[in-house]
Structure formats: C-alpha cells, structure tokens
Coordinates of C-alpha atoms in Angstrom, one line a residue:
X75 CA 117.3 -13.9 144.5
X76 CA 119.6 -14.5 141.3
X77 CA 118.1 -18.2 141.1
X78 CA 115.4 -20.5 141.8
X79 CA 115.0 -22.1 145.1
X80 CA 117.8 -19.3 146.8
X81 CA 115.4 -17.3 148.4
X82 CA 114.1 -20.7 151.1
X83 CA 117.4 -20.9 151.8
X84 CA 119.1 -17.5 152.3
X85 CA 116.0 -17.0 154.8
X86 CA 117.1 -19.1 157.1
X87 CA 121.2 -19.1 157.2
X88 CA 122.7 -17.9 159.6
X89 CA 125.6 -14.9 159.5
X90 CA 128.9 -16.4 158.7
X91 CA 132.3 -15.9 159.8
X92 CA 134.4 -14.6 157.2
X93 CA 136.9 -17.7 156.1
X94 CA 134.7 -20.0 158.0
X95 CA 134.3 -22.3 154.8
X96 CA 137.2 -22.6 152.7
X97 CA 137.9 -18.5 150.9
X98 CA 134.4 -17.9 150.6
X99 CA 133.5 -13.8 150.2
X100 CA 133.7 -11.4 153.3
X101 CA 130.7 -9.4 153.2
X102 CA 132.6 -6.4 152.6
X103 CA 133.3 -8.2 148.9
X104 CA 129.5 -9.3 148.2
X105 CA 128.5 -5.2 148.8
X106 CA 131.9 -4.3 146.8
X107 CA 130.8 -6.8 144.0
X108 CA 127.3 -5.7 143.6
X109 CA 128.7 -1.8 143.2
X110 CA 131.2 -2.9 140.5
X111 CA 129.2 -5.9 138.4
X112 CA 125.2 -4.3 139.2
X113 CA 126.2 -0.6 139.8
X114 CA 124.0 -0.6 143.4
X115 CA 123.8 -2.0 146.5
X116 CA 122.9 -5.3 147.4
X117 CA 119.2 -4.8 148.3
X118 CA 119.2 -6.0 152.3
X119 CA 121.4 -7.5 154.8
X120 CA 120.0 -11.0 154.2
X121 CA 120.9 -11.0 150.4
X122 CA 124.1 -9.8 151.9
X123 CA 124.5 -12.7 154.1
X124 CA 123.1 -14.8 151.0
X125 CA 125.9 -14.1 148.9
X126 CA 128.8 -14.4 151.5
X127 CA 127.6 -17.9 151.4
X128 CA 128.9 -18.9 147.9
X129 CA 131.6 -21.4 147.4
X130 CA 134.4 -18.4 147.1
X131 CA 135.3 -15.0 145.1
X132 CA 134.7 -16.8 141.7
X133 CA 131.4 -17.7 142.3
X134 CA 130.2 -14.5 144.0
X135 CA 131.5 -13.1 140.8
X136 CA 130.2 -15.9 138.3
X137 CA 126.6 -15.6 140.0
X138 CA 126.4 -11.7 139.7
X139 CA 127.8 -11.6 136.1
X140 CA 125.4 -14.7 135.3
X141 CA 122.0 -12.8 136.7
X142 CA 119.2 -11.6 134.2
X143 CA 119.8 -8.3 135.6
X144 CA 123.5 -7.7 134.6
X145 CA 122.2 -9.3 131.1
X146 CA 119.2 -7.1 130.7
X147 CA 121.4 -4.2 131.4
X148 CA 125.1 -5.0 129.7
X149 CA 123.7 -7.3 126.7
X150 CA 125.3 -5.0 124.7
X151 CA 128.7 -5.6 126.3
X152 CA 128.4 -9.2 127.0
X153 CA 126.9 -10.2 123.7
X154 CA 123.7 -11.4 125.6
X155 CA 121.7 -13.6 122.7
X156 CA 118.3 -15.2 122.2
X157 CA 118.8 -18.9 123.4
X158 CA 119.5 -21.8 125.7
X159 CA 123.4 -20.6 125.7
X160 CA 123.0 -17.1 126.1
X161 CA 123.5 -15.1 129.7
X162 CA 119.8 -13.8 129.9
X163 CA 118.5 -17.7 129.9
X164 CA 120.9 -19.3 132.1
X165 CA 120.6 -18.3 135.7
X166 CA 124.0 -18.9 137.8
X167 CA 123.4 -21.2 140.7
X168 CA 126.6 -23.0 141.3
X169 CA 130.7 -23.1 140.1
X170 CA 131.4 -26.4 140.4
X171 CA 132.5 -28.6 138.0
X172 CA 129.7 -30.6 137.0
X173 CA 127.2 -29.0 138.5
X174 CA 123.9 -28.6 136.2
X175 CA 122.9 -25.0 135.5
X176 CA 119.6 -23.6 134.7
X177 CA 117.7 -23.9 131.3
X178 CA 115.5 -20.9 130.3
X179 CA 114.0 -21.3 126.6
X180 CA 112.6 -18.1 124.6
X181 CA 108.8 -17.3 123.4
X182 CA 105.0 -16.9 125.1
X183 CA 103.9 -20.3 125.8
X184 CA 100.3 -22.3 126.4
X185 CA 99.9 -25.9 127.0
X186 CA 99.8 -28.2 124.0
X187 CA 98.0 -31.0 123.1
X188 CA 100.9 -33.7 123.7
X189 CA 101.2 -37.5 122.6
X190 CA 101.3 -39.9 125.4
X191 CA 104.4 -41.0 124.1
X192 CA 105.7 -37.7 124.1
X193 CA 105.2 -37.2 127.5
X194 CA 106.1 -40.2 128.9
X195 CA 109.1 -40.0 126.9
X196 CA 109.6 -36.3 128.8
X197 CA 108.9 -37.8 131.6
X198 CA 111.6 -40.5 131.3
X199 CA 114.4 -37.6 130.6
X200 CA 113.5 -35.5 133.3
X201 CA 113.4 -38.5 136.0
X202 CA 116.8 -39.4 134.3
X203 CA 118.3 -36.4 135.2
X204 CA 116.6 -36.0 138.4
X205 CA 118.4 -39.5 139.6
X206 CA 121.5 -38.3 138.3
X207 CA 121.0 -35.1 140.6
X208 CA 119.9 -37.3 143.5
X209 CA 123.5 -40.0 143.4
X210 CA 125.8 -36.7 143.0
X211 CA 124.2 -33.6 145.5
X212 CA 120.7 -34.5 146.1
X213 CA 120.1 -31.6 149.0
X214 CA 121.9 -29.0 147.0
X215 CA 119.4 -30.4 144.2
X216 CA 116.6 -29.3 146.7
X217 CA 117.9 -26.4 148.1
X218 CA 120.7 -24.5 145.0
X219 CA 122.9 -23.3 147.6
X220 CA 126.4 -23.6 148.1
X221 CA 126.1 -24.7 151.8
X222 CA 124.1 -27.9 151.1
X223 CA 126.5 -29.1 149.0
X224 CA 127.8 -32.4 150.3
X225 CA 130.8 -31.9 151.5
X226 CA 129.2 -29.1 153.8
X227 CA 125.8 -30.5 154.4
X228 CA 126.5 -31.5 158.1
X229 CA 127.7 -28.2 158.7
X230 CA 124.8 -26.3 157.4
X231 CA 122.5 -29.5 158.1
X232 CA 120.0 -27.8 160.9
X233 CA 119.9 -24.7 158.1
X234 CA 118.7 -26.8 155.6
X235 CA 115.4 -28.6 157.6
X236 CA 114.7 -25.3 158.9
X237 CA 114.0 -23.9 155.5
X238 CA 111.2 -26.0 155.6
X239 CA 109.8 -23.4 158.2
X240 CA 108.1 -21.8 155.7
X241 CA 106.4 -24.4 153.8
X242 CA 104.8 -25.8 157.2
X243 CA 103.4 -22.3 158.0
X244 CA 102.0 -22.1 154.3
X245 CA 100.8 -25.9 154.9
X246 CA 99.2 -24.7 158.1
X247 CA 97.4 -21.5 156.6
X248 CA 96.1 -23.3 153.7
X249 CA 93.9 -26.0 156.0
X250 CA 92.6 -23.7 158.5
X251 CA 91.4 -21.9 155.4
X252 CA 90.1 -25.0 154.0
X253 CA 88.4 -26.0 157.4
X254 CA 86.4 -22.8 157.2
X255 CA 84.7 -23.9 154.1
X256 CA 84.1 -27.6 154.3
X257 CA 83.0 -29.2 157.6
X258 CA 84.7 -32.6 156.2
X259 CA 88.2 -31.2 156.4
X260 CA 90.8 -33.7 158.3
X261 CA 91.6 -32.7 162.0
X262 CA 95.4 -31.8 162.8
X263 CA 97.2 -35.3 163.1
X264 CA 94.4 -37.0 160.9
X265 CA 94.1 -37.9 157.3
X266 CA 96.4 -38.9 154.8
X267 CA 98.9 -36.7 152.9
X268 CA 100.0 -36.9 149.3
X269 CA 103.3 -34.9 148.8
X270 CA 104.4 -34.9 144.9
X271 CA 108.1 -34.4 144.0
X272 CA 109.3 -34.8 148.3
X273 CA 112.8 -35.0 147.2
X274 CA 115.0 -35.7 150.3
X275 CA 112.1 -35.4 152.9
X276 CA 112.4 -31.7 153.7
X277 CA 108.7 -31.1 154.1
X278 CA 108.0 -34.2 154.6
X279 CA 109.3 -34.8 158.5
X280 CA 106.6 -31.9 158.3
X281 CA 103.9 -33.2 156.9
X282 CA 104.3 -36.6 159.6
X283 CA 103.3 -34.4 162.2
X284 CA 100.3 -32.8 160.9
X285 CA 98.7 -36.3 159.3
X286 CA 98.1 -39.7 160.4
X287 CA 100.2 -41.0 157.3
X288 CA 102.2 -39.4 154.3
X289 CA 102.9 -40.8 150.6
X290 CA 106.5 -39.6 149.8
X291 CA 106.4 -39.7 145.9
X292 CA 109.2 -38.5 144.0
X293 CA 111.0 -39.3 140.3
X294 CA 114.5 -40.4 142.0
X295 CA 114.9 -43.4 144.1
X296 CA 118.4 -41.8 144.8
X297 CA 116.2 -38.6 146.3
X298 CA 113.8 -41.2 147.8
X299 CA 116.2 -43.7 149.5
X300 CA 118.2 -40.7 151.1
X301 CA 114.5 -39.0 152.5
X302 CA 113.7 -42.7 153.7
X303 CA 116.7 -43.2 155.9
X304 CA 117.0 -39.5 157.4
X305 CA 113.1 -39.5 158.1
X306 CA 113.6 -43.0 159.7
X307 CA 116.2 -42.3 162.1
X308 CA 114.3 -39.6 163.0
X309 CA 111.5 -41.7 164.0
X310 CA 108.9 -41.0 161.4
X311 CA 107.3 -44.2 161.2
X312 CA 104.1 -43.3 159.5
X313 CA 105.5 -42.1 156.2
X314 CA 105.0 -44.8 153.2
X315 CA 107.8 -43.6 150.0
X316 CA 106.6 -43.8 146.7
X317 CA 108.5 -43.9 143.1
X318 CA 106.6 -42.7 139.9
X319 CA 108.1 -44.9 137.0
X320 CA 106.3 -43.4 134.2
X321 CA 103.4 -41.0 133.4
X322 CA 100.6 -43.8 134.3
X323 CA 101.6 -44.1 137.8
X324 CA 99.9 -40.9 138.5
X325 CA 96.9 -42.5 137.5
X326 CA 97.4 -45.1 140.6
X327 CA 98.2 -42.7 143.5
X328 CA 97.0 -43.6 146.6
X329 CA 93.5 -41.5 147.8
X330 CA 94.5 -38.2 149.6
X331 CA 93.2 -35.6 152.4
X332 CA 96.0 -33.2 151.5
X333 CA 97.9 -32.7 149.0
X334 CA 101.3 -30.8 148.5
X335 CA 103.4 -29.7 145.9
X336 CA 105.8 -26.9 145.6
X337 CA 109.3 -26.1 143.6
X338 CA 108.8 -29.4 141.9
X339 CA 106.6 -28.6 139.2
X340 CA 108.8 -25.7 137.5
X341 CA 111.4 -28.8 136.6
X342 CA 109.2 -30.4 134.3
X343 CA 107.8 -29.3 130.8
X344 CA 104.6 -28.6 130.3
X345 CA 103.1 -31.6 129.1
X346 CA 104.5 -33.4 132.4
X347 CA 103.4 -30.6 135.0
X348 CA 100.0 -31.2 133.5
X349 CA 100.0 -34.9 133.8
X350 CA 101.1 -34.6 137.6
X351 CA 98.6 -31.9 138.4
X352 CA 96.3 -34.0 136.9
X353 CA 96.8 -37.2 139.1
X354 CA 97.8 -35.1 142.5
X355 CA 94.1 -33.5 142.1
X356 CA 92.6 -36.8 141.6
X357 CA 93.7 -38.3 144.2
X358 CA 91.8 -35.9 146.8
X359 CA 89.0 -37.4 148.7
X360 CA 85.7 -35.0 148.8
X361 CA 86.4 -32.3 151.0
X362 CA 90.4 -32.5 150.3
X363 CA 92.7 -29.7 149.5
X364 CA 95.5 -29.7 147.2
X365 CA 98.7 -26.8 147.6
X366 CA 100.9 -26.8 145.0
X367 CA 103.1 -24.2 143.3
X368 CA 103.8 -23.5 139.7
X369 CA 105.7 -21.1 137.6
X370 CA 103.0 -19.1 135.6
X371 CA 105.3 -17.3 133.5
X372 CA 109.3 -16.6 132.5
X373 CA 110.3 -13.8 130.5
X374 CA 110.6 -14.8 127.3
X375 CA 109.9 -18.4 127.5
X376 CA 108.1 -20.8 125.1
X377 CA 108.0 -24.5 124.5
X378 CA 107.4 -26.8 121.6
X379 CA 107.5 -30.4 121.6
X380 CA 109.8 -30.8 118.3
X381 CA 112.6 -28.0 119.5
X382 CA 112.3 -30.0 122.9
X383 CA 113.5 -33.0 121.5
X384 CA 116.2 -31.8 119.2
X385 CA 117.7 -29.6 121.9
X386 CA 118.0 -32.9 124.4
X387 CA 119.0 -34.9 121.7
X388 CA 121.9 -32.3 120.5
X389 CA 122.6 -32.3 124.8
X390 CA 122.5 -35.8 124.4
X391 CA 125.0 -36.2 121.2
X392 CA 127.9 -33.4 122.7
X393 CA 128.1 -35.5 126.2
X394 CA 125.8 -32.9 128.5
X395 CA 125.1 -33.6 131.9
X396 CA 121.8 -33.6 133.8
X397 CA 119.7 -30.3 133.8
X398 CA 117.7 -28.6 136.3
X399 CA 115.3 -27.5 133.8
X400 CA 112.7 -24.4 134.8
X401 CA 109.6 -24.3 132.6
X402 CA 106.3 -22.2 133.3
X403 CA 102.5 -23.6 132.7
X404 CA 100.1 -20.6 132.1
X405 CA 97.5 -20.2 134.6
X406 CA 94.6 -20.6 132.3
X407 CA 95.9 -24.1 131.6
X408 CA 95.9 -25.1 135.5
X409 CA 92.3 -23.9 135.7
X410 CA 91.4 -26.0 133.3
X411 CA 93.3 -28.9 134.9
X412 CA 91.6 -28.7 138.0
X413 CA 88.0 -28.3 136.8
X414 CA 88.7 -31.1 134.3
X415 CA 89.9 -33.0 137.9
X416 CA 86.4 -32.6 139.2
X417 CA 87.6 -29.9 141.9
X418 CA 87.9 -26.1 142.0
X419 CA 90.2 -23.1 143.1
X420 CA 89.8 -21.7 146.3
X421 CA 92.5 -19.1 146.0
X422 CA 95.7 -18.4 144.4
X423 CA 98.4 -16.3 145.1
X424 CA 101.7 -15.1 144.6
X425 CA 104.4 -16.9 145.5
X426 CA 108.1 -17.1 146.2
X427 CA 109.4 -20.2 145.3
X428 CA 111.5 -18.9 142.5
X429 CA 112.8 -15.6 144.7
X430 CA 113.3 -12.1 143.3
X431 CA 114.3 -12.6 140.0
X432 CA 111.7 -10.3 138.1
X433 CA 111.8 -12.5 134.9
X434 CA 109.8 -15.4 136.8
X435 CA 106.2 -15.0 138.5
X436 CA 105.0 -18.0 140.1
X437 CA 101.9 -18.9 142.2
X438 CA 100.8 -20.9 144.6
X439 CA 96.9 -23.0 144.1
X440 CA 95.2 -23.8 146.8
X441 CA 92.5 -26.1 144.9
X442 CA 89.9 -28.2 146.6
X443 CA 87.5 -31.3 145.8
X444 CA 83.6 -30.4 147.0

C-alpha cells in the first residue's frame, strides 16, 4: 500500500457503497485517479476497495500524489528534494487537519552507540507523541485508515478487531513451530504473554485466549486506558496493562512464555527499538519465543543522534504536532541484540507490516531462549 499499517486494514474492509460515508470516492474515481496521477491501473480489486475508503476526492487525490511512486517518477515536475519536507519522504496517510504524517529521513543507516540520556530522552519524545496520538485518534493511530477514525469507528468497529486476523494466525504459526523444537514450549491457554507496544488491545483480546495471562505494555496510558476498558467489557479478565515510563522500565518486565511485537517498533529510533528488543528478549523464560517485527531498511534512510535532536527541536520551536515517526534497524544489529539477550533466531522472514510500498522491507524474528 501507499503507507504503513494500510495493508492490515484494506484486508479486511468490506466493499462500500458509494456515498455511504460522507463524499468519499466511487470506485469508478479511485481506478480513474490512478490512470491520471500513476499512469496504470490500480493493481487489484482490494487496493480498489482500499482507496474508495478515504475520507473524500481530496484525499484519494492527496494520497496518490503524496506516494513514493508518483515522486520517484515526477520528481522532476513536483520538485521532489532530499529531506524531511520533501514528497519522496513523507508518505500520505490522512487529510485531516491535524493529523500527523509520516517522517522518512535520508542516508544508509547502522545502529549507534547511544548515551543513556540520549535515549531515554528519545524515548520521552516519542511516548510524548504517542499520548498525544492516543487522546486525539488512538485506533486510527493503530490502524492509518480513514475508517477508524473516530467519528466512524463504530461504524467500521467489527473491521478494525478483525484485522487482527492476521496477527493471530502468525501468533499461531510461530508456536507450533516453536513446539516442534523445544519440548518446554507452553500448551494453548497456558503461559504468560508479553505484548510490547499493544496500543488499543487489537491483538491483545487475541493473545487472552491463547495464554493464561497477558502484560499489555504500551508508551500511552491514553492507548492503554482505552485497550483496558474495551478488553474489559469484553470479558477479558486475565489481562494485566502495563505503562513503560522511561527506558529502564524495560529492564523490570515481568518474566514471559511468549512474546509479541509488531508495527510498533518502526515508530521509534534506533537507539529505542534496541533498548525494547533488548528487554522484550529478556524477559523470555527458557524455552520461550519472542515474534516481533521490524523495519530492516527504507530507501534512503539514515539516522544520527545530533540531526535527530535539531530536527525535533526546530519541530518543537515552529509549533509542530506529534509524529508518527518510521525508522528501520539493520538486521545485523537485531542479531546482535538477541545473542547479546542470551537467545537465538529461529527464523526470519519477510513481512508485511509496512504494505507494498517498495521503498520499505521489513521482517518479522521469530527469536527463542534455549
């Protein structure tokens, strides 16, 4: 898809009627407006379907115009330059006024040696953001599509917990694999869960039917306090919510079976997906699994700690909202997290959690403790 986190969703929504929601794009317009703006067809019924679910016109147009595709081929015309600003490193996710928009910094990039103050300071900005996120649209937050939105999340409510469909079945493959390896491995509805970064509790009602309990831990008590009242009255009683507060609470989280992580590490820098790697893999009991997902590289994409804090303070000084930030940790550097953890891969593959866009490769670790 044109943006992170679109391809869950545009999975699992259904068709629309045309008008159904406010003007929003016939389909007849989303295959007209990829002709014009991309000069081809959309590339399948369900992208079709995807795109008749933006707000209206503007934003069927804003997102096509916005992709990495209409920059790579009309920089030229559109003036596409190197940069935080420029059309190739901001993916379109969203018109609304306020909304925050994608981040993509320039350059190769390797993990570097950061300061603890630099990273809990890092951590401190993104959890920041991630609260502002949580008080305005915490499911659209989750889940960048225009039908989670909250004036038309009850609407598109039953969408939204089923695109957590394909984590379970991903959850599910991942511990039979594990069972066939170590005779220790927890029995379905046994164990204890560790889910980093649970957000609103989309895979988390999930994870409370496939282990005796489940530590919710997220960055936002705004995120946390919504999961914790929708997982409630839904009966999940065996669920225990957990906020970080700063870098050394990963340090303190609570001994783990199972561990799961995925399109939550992406929104950190690099020095912070390392710290939570780090304490989600030492958490695991012998003969526990961790699943988590990472971005292992963006076109293009670099990060230095000094450029990192004069481009947030410069956000901070010209009255810039909260980003959704997407940053990529090289796969070398998560092997060398999890041996330095004491644990070791089991596999890796590719992964989907940022959709089609070409410019982003992610994969998903499936990482165990002997």
């Amino acid at each position: 898809m044109l943006y992170p986190g679109a391809d869950h969703a545009r999975r699992h929504l259904t068709a629309i009627e045309p008008g159904s929601i406010g003007a929003m794009p016939t389909e007849t317009d989303v295959i007209a407006a990829f002709r014009w703006i991309l000069g081809r067809p959309p590339e399948d019924a369900a992208a079709i379907r995807f795109h008749a679910g933006l707000a209206d016109d503007a934003a069927l147009r804003t997102t096509l115009l916005g992709s990495p595709e209409f920059a790579a081929g009309y920089a030229g015309i559109v003036g596409a330059a190197e940069g935080p600003g420029s059309p190739a490193n901001r993916l379109g996710h969203g018109t609304r006024a306020g909304l925050p928009r994608y981040w993509r910094p320039a350059g190769p990039t390797l993990l570097p040696d950061a300061l603890p103050e630099e990273t809990a300071r890092l951590f401190a900005e993104i959890a920041e953001a991630w609260q502002a996120l949580g008080e305005t649209e915490p499911h659209y937050s989750v889940l960048t599509h225009e039908a989670f939105l909250q004036d038309r999340l009850e609407t598109w409510r039953a969408d939204f917990e089923a695109s957590a469909d394909e984590d379970a079945a991903l959850i599910d493959d991942a511990r039979a694999r594990v069972a066939a390896h170590f005779a220790q491995a927890v029995e379905e509805g046994a164990g204890a869960c560790l889910e980093l970064g649970a957000g609103v509790g989309r895979v988390t009602r999930r994870l409370a039917t496939r282990f005796a309990t489940v530590t919710a831990v997220d960055i936002s008590t705004a995120h946390l306090a919504v999961a914790e009242t929708e997982l409630r009255r839904a009966g999940h009683g065996n669920i225990r919510f957990h906020r970080l507060g700063a870098p050394g609470d990963l340090a303190t989280l609570p001994a783990a079976d199972f561990a799961y992580c995925r399109l939550v590490l992406q929104h950190n820098p690099p020095p912070v997906q390392a710290a939570m790697i780090a304490g989600l893999l030492k958490a695991l009991r012998p003969g526990g699994a961790a699943l988590f997902q990472t971005v292992s590289r963006i076109d293009g994409y670099a990060w230095d700690a000094a450029a990192d804090a004069a481009r947030r303070a410069a956000l901070r000084a010209g009255g810039g909202g909260p980003e959704m930030e997407m940053h990529a940790l090289a796969q070398g550097d998560v092997f060398r997290l999890i041996a330095e953890a004491g644990c070791a891969p089991l596999e890796v593959d590719r992964d989907t959690a940022t959709g089609e866009d070409p410019g982003f490769l992610s994969h998903m670790y499936l990482a165990v403790r002997p």
